[in-house]
Structure formats: structure tokens, C-alpha cells
mmCIF file of C-alpha atoms in Angstrom:
data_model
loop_
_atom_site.group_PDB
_atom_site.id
_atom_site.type_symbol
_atom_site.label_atom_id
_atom_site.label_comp_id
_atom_site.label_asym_id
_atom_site.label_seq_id
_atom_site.Cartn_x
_atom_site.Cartn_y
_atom_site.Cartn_z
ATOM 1 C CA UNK A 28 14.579 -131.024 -137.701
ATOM 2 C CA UNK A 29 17.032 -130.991 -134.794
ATOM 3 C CA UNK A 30 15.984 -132.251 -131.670
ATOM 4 C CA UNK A 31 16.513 -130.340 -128.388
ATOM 5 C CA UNK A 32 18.185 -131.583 -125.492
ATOM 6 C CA UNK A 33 20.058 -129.866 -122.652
ATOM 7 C CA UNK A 34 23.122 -131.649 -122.666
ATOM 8 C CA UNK A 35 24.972 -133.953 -125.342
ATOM 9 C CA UNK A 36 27.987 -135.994 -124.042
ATOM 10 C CA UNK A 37 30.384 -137.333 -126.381
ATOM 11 C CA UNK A 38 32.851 -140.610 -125.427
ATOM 12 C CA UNK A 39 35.105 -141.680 -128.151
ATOM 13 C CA UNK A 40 36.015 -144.951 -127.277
ATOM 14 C CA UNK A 41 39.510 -146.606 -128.836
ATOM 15 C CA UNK A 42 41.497 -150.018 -128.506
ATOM 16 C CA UNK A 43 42.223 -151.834 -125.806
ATOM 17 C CA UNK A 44 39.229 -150.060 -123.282
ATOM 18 C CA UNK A 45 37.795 -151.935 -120.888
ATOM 19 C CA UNK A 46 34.481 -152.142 -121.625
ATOM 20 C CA UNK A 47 33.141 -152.924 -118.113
ATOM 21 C CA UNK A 48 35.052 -149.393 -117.200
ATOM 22 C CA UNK A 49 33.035 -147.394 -120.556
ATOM 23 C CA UNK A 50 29.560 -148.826 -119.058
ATOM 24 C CA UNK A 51 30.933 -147.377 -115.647
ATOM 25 C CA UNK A 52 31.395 -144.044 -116.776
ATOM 26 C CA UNK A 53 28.029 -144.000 -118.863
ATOM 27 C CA UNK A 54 26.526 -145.274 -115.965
ATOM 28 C CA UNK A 55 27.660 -142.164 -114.097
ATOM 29 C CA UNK A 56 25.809 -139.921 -116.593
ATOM 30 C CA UNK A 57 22.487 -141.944 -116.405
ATOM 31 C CA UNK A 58 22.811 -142.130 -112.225
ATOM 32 C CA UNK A 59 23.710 -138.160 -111.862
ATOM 33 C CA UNK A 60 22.642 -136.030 -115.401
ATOM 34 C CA UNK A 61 18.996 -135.285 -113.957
ATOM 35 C CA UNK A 62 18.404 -133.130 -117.620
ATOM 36 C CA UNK A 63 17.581 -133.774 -121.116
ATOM 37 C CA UNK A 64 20.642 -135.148 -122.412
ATOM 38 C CA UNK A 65 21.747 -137.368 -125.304
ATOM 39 C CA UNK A 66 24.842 -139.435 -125.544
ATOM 40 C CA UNK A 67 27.269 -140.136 -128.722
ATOM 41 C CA UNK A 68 29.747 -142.744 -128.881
ATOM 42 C CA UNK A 69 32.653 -142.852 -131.386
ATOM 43 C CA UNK A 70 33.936 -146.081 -131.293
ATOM 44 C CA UNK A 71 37.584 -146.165 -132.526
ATOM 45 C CA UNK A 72 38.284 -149.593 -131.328
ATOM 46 C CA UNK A 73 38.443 -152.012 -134.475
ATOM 47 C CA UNK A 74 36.822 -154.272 -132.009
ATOM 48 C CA UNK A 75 33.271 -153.620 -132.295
ATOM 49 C CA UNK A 76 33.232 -152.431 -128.963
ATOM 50 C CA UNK A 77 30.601 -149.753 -129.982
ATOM 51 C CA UNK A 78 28.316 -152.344 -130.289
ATOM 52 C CA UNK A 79 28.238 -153.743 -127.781
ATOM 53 C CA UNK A 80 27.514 -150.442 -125.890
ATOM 54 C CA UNK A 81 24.547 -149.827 -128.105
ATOM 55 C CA UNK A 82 23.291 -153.356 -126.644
ATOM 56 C CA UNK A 83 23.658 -152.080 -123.450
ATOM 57 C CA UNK A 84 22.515 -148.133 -123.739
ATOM 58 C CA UNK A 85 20.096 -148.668 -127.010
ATOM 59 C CA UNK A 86 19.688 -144.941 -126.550
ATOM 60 C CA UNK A 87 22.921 -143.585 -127.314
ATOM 61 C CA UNK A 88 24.283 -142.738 -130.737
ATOM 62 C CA UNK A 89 26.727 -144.472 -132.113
ATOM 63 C CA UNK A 90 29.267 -143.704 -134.558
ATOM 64 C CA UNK A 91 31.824 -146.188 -135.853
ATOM 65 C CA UNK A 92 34.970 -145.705 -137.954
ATOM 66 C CA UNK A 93 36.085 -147.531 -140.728
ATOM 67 C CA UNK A 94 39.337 -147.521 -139.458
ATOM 68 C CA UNK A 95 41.312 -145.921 -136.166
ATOM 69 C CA UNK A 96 42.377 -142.916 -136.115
ATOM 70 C CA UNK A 97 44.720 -143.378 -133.380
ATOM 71 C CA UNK A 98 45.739 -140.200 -131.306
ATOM 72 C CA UNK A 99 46.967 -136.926 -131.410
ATOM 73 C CA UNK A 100 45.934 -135.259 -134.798
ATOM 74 C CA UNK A 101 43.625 -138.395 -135.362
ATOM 75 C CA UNK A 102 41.994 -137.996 -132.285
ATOM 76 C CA UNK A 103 40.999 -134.455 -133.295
ATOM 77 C CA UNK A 104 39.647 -135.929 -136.454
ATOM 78 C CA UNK A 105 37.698 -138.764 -134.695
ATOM 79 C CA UNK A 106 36.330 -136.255 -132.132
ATOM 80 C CA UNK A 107 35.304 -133.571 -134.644
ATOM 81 C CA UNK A 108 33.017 -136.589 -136.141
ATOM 82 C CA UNK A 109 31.108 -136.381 -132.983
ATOM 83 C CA UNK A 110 31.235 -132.993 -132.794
ATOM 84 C CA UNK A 111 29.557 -132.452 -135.974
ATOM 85 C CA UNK A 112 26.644 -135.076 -135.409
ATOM 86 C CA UNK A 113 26.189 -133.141 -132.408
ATOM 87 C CA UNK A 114 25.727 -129.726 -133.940
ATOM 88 C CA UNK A 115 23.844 -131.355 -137.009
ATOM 89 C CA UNK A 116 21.328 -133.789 -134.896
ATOM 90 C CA UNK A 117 20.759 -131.456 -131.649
ATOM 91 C CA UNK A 118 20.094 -128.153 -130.524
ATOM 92 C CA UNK A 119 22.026 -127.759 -126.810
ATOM 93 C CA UNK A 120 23.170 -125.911 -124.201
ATOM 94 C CA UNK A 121 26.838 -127.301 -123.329
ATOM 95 C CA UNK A 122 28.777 -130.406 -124.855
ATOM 96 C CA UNK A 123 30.596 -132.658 -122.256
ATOM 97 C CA UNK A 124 33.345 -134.527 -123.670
ATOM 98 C CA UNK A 125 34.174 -137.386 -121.698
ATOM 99 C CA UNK A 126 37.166 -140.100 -121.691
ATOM 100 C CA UNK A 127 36.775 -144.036 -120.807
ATOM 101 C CA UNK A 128 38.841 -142.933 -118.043
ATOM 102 C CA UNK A 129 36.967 -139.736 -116.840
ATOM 103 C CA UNK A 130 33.597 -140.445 -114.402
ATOM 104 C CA UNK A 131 30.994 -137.881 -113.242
ATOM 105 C CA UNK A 132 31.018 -138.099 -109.246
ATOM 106 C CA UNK A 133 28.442 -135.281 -108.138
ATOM 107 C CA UNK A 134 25.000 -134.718 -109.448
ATOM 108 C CA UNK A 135 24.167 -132.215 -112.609
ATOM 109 C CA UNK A 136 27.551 -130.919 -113.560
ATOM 110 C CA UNK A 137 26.386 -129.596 -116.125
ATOM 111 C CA UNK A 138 24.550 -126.270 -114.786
ATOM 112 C CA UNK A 139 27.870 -124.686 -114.119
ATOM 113 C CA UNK A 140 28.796 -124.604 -117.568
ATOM 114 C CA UNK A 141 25.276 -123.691 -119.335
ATOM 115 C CA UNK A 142 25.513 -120.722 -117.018
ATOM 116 C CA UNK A 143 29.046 -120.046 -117.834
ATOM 117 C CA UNK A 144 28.372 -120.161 -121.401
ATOM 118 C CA UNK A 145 24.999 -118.401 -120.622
ATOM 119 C CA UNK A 146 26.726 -115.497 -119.020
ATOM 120 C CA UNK A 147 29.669 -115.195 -121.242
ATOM 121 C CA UNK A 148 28.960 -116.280 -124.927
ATOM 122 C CA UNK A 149 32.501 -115.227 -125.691
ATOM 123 C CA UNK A 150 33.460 -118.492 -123.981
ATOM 124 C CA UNK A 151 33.644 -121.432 -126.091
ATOM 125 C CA UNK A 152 35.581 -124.380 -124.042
ATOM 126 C CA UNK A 153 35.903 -124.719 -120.509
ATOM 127 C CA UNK A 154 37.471 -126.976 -117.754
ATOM 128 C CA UNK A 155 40.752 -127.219 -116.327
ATOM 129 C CA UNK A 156 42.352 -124.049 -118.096
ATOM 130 C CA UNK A 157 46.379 -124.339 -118.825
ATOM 131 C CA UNK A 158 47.266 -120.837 -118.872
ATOM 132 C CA UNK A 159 51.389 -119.912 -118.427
ATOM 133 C CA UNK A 160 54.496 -122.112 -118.562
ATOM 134 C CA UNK A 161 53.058 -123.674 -115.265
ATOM 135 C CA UNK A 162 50.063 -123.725 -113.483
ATOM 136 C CA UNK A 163 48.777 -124.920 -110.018
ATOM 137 C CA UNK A 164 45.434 -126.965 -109.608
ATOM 138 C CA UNK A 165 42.597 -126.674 -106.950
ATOM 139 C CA UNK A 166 44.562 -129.075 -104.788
ATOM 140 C CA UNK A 167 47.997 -127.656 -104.841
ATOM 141 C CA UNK A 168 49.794 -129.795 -107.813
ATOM 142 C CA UNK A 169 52.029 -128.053 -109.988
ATOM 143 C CA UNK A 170 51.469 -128.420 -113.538
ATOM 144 C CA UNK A 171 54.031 -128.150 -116.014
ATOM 145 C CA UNK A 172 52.936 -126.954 -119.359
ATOM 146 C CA UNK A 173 56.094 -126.043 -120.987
ATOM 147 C CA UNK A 174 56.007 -128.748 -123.524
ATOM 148 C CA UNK A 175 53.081 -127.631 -125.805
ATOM 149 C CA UNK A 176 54.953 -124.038 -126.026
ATOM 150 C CA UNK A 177 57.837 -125.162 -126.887
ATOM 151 C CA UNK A 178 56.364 -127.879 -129.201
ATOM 152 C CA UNK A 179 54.458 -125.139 -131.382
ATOM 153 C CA UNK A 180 57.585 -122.503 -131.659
ATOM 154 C CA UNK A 181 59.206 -126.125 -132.778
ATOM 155 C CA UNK A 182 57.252 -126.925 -135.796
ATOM 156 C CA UNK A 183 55.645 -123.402 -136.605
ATOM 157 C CA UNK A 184 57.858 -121.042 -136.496
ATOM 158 C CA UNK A 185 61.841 -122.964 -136.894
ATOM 159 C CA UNK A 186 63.089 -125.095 -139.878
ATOM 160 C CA UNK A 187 61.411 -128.457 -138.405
ATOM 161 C CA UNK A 188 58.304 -127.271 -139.662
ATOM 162 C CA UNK A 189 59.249 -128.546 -143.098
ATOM 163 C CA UNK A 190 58.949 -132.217 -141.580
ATOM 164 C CA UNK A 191 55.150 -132.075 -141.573
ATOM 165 C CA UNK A 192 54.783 -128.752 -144.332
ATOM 166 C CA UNK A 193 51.045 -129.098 -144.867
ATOM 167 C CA UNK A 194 49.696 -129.836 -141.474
ATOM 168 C CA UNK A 195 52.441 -127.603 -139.752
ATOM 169 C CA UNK A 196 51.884 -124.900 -142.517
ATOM 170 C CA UNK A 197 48.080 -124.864 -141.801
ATOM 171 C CA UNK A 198 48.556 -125.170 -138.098
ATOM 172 C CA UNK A 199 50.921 -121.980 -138.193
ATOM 173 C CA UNK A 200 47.512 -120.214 -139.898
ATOM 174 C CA UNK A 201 45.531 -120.590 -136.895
ATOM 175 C CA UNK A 202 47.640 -120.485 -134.662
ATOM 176 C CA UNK A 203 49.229 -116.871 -135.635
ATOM 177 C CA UNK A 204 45.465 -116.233 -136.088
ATOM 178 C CA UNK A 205 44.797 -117.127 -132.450
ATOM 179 C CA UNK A 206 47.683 -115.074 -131.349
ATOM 180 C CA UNK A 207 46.138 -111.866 -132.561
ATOM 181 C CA UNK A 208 43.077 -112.859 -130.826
ATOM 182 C CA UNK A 209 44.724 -112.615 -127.810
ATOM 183 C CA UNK A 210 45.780 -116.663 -127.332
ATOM 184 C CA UNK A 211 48.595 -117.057 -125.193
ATOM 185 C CA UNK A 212 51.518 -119.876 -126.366
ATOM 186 C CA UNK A 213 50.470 -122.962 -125.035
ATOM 187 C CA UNK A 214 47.308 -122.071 -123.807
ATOM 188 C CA UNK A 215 44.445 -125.036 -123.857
ATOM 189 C CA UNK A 216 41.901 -126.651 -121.851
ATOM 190 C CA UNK A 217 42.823 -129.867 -120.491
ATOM 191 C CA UNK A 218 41.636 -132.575 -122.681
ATOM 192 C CA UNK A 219 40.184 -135.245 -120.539
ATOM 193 C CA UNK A 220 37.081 -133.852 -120.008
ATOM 194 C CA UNK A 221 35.754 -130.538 -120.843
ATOM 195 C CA UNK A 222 32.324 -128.773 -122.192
ATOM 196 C CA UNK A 223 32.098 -126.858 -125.555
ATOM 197 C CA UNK A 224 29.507 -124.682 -126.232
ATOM 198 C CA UNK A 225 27.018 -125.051 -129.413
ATOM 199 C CA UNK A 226 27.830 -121.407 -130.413
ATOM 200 C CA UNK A 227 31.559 -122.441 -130.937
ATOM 201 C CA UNK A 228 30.881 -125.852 -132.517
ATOM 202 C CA UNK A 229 28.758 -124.207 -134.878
ATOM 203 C CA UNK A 230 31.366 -121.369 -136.248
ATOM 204 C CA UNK A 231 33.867 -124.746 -136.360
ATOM 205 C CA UNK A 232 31.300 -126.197 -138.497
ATOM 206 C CA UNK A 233 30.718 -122.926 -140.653
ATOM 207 C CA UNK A 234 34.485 -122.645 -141.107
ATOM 208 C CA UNK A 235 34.955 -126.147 -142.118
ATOM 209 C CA UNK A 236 37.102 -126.774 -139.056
ATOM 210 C CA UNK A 237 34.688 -130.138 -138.024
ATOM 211 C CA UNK A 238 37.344 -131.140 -138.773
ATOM 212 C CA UNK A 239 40.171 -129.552 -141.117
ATOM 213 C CA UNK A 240 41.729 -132.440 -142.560
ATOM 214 C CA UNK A 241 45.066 -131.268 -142.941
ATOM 215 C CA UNK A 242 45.718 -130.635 -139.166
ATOM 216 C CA UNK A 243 45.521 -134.625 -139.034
ATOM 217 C CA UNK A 244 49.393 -134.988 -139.082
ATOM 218 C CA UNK A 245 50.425 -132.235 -136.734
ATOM 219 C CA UNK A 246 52.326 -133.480 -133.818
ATOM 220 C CA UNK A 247 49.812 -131.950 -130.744
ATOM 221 C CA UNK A 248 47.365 -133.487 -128.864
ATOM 222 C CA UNK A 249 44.054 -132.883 -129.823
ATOM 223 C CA UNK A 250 43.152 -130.608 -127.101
ATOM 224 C CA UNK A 251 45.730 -127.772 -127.968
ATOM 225 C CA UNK A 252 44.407 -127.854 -131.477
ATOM 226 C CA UNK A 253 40.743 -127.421 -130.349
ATOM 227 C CA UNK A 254 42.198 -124.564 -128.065
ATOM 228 C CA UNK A 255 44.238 -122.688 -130.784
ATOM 229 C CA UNK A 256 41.319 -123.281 -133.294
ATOM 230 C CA UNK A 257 38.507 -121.677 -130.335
ATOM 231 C CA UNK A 258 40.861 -118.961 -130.030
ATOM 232 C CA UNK A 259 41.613 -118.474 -133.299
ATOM 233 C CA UNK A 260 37.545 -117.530 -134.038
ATOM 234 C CA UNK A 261 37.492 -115.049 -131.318
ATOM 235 C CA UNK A 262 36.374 -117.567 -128.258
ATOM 236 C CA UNK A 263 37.914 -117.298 -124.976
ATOM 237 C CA UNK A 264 38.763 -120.503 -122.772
ATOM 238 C CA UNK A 265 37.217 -121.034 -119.665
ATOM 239 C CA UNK A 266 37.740 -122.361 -115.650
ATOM 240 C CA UNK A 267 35.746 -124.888 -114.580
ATOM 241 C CA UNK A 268 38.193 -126.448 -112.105
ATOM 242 C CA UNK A 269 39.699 -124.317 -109.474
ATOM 243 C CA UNK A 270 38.189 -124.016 -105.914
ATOM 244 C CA UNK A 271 34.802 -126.207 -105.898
ATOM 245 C CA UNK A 272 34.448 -126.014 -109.476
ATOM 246 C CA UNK A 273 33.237 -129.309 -111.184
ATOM 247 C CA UNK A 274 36.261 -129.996 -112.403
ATOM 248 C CA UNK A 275 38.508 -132.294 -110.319
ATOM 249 C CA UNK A 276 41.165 -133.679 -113.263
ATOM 250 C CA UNK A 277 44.972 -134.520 -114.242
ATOM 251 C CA UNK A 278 46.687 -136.534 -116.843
ATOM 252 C CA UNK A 279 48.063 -139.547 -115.504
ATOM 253 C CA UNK A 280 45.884 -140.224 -112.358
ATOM 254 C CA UNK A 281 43.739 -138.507 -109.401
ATOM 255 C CA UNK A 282 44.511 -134.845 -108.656
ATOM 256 C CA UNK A 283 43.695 -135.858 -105.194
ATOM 257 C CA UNK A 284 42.436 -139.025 -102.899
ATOM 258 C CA UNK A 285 38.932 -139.592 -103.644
ATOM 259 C CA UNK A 286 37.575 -138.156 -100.479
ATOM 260 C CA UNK A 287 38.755 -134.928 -101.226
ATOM 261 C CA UNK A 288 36.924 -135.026 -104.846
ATOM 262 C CA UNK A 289 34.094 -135.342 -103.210
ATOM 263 C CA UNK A 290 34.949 -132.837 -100.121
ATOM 264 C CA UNK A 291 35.300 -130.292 -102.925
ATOM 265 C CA UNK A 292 32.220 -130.972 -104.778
ATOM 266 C CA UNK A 293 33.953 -131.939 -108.077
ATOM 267 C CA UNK A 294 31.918 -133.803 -109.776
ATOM 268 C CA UNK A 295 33.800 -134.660 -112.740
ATOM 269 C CA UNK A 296 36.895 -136.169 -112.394
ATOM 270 C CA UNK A 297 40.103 -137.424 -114.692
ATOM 271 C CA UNK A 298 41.957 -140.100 -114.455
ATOM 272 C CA UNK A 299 40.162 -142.711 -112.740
ATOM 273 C CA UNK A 300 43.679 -145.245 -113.683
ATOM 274 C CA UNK A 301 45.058 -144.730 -109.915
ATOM 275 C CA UNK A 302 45.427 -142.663 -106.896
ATOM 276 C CA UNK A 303 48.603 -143.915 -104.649
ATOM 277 C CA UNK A 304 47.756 -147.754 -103.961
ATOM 278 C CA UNK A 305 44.745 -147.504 -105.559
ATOM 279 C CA UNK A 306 43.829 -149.072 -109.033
ATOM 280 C CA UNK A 307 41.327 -147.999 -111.776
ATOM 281 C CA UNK A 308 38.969 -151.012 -110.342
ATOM 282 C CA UNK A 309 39.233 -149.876 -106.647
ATOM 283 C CA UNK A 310 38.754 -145.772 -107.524
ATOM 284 C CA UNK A 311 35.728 -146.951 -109.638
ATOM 285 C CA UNK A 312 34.010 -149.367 -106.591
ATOM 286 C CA UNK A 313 35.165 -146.472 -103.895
ATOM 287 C CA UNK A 314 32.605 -143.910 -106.543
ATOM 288 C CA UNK A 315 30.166 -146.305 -107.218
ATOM 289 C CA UNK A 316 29.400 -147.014 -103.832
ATOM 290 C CA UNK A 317 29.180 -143.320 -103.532
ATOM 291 C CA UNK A 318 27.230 -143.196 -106.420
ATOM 292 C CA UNK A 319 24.455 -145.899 -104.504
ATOM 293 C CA UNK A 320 24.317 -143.928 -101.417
ATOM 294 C CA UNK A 321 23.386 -140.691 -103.538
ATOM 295 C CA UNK A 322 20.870 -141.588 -105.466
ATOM 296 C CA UNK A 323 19.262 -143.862 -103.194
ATOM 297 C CA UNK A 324 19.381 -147.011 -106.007
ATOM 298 C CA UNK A 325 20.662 -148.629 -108.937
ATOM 299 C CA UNK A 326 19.855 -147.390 -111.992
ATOM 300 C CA UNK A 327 18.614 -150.168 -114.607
ATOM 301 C CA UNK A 328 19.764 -148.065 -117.649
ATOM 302 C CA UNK A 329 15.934 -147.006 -118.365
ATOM 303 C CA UNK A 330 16.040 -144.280 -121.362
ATOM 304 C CA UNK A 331 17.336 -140.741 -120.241
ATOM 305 C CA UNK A 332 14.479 -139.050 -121.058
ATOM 306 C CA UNK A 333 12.225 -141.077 -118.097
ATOM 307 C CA UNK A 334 14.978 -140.529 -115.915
ATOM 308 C CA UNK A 335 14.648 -136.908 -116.140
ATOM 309 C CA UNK A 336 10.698 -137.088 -115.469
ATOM 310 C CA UNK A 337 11.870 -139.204 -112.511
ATOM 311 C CA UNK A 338 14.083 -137.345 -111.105
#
């Protein structure tokens, strides 16, 4: 029997994290996640790094590979691992996935997306939503996505697709399926951090897409494949991010100083590596001591469900 929770938030962890950054970021979730929530680990790292985040967080689940997937295609199969333990261990309202270098800053970000998913079932991912050729975030930047349109003419539809034949030949299936659907080229949510909903992750499940093996060696990051698979079942993407949405991320650092994360009320954010002069230690201290302030004290990693009654 499948136990109910609010919330389950998925961190696949690979080589080379720092682990003192991972306990950071599921700190965040125990100091500002005031629901019923549970908390899945995939450790990728070939270090036994999992471990030694179950010592720390006995509650979490934790899942740990044989050997690494690595990225791209690989990360899509590691992820759909949690995915599935997720749909086959829980009832939920929303998924969060979470990266080592993504950190909740603002308390329950999770209600925006059960209502969003509440209020529009056809929605089955939502965050930072990539759109056209280029896009502009809640803060101004300009986003380029022209590579992941050009990349998916490239290997489904020109000669180079018989490089890869299987996995491009079975990502051309879904992805002319996600055209008729209404998907637009290029069209994802942002992969750092983003929520699923259960009703997607189940019809995944149903049509053996958790995961599809074959999509292993196509050359996309995982998050466009989630997005053209989503779209291919009839899902829509969603926006979490623009205005004071939760969302507050970008690929290689900040999409803004810290202050203005939290003068916007994002509270998620993506990547937590730098902001101008600032490192991944000093952005972490500058949101802990945020963090402090908030809740009025340390958490001491007590199970999630008493911090729910406590709260």
C-alpha cells in the first residue's frame, strides 16, 4: 500500500559533489517544506556518497546505482529510477526535482505548483518554461535556446541521425508525436529544478517511458527528453518562474544577486556555483543566514513528519 505524502523531492546526486553542499540543500527542505513530504536520493557517485546522507537524514530514501550513469541520456535513465519509486512507493501532489546545486530559499514552495497542477491537470512539468528560439527571465536575462532546436532537426530529421539509429530513431517517435500535440521545437522546462505532477509520472510509467531504455544514447540533456516525452502524452508545460513565481533559476550561476531572490519571493533557486564575486560557499552562508533569521532556529534534522506537526 502506497503511502501518502504531499510532496516527494528527488536529488540525484553524482561524482565529485560536495557533500557538505547536498546536506545544505536538504537542509533547506527540512528548514522551509512545512508539509508531508518524503525525500529520495539517487546516488550516482561511485563514492558511496549516498550513504553517508542516509547517516545523516535516516529518513530519506535512498537509491544507489551499480554503476554511473553519467549525464545527458544517462541522467534521464538515473532520474526515471527515482521517478518510478516515487510513483510506486507514494501517492502525491507535486514532485520537486532538485540539483546539489539548486536550494529552496522561501518557505512552502510547493503550494504554487499543487495548485497549478490542481487547476490545470493538463499540466504535467512546470518551472522555468523555454518556449521560442530565445526567451527572457523574471530579471531581464536573455536566454538563448537555439541549441536544443537545432540539435533535434540535427539528429531526427537529417542524415546524422544514422550516428545514434536506435536512440535517434526512437527519439524521432516522440518527438514527431509531441509535435502533433502541439510541442513547439525546442520547447522544455529548465532542468535544474522543476515539479512533475503524479498524473504525468504515472502515464510515463503506464507507457513504459520510466524510463525507455533506448533514449539512453541520444545526445540531449535530460530535461528536453522529459519535455518532448510530457508533450508527447498530451501534457502541457508549465511557468513557475516569471514575476514572483517560485522559480528564481539559470544554468551556469544566479539569475540575479541574492537580495533580489529574495525581493522577489523566489524561493527556489539554480545555480547556487556563483553570482559575480561570489562563490558557491559564500551564496550558500549569505541563504543560510537567511534561512536562521526565518525560521527562528536551527533545525536538528528531526524526521519530516514532526516537523510538519511543529510547524
Amino acid at each position: 500500500m502506497k503511502d501518502r505524502v504531499d510532496l516527494v523531492v528527488v536529488i540525484p546526486v553524482g561524482p565529485r559533489c560536495n557533500l557538505s553542499f547536498v546536506e545544505d540543500t536538504i537542509d533547506s527542505v527540512y528548514d522551509f517544506v512545512y508539509c508531508k513530504y518524503k525525500i529520495i536520493v539517487l546516488d550516482d557517485s561511485m563514492e558511496g556518497a549516498g550513504q553517508k546522507l542516509k547517516d545523516a537524514f535516516p529518513d530519506i530514501d535512498l537509491i544507489t546505482n551499480a554503476r554511473s550513469h553519467g549525464r545527458w541520456g544517462g541522467l534521464y535513465i538515473n532520474l526515471c529510477k527515482g521517478y518510478r519509486h516515487a510513483v510506486e512507493h507514494y501517492h502525491f501532489d507535486a514532485l520537486l526535482k532538485l540539483d546539489t546545486d539548486a536550494l529552496i530559499i522561501g518557505s512552502n514552495p510547493q503550494e504554487e505548483a499543487i495548485r497549478l497542477f490542481k487547476e490545470n491537470p493538463n499540466i504535467g512539468i512546470a518551472g522555468l518554461h523555454y518556449t521560442e528560439q530565445s526567451n527572457t527571465d523574471f530579471y531581464g536575462n536573455k536566454i538563448d535556446n537555439s541549441w536544443p532546436r537545432k540539435q533535434l532537426i540535427k539528429d531526427t530529421c537529417t542524415w546524422k541521425l544514422i550516428r545514434r539509429p536506435l536512440p535517434n530513431l526512437t527519439l524521432r517517435k516522440y518527438f514527431f508525436r509531441a509535435i502533433r500535440k502541439g510541442y513547439q521545437i525546442g520547447e522544455n522546462i529548465f532542468g535544474g529544478s522543476y515539479f512533475m505532477s503524479e498524473s504525468l509520472l504515472m502515464r510515463m510509467k503506464e507507457e513504459g517511458l520510466l524510463p525507455q531504455h533506448n533514449l539512453k544514447g541520444v545526445n540531449l540533456e535530460e530535461d528536453h527528453i522529459f519535455g518532448i516525452l510530457a508533450r508527447s502524452l498530451g501534457y502541457e508545460l508549465g511557468d513557475l518562474a516569471s514575476g514572483d513565481l517560485p522559480f528564481g533559476v539559470a544554468w551556469l550561476g544566479l539569475p540575479a544577486p541574492p537580495e533580489e531572490l529574495l525581493k522577489h519571493d523566489k524561493k527556489i533557486i539554480h545555480s547556487t556555483r556563483k553570482w559575480g564575486e561570489m562563490d558557491e560557499k559564500d551564496i550558500r552562508s549569505f541563504f543560510k543566514k537567511q534561512r536562521q533569521t526565518q525560521t527562528g532556529v536551527m533545525r536538528f534534522r528531526m524526521p519530516q513528519e514532526l516537523q510538519a506537526v511543529d510547524r
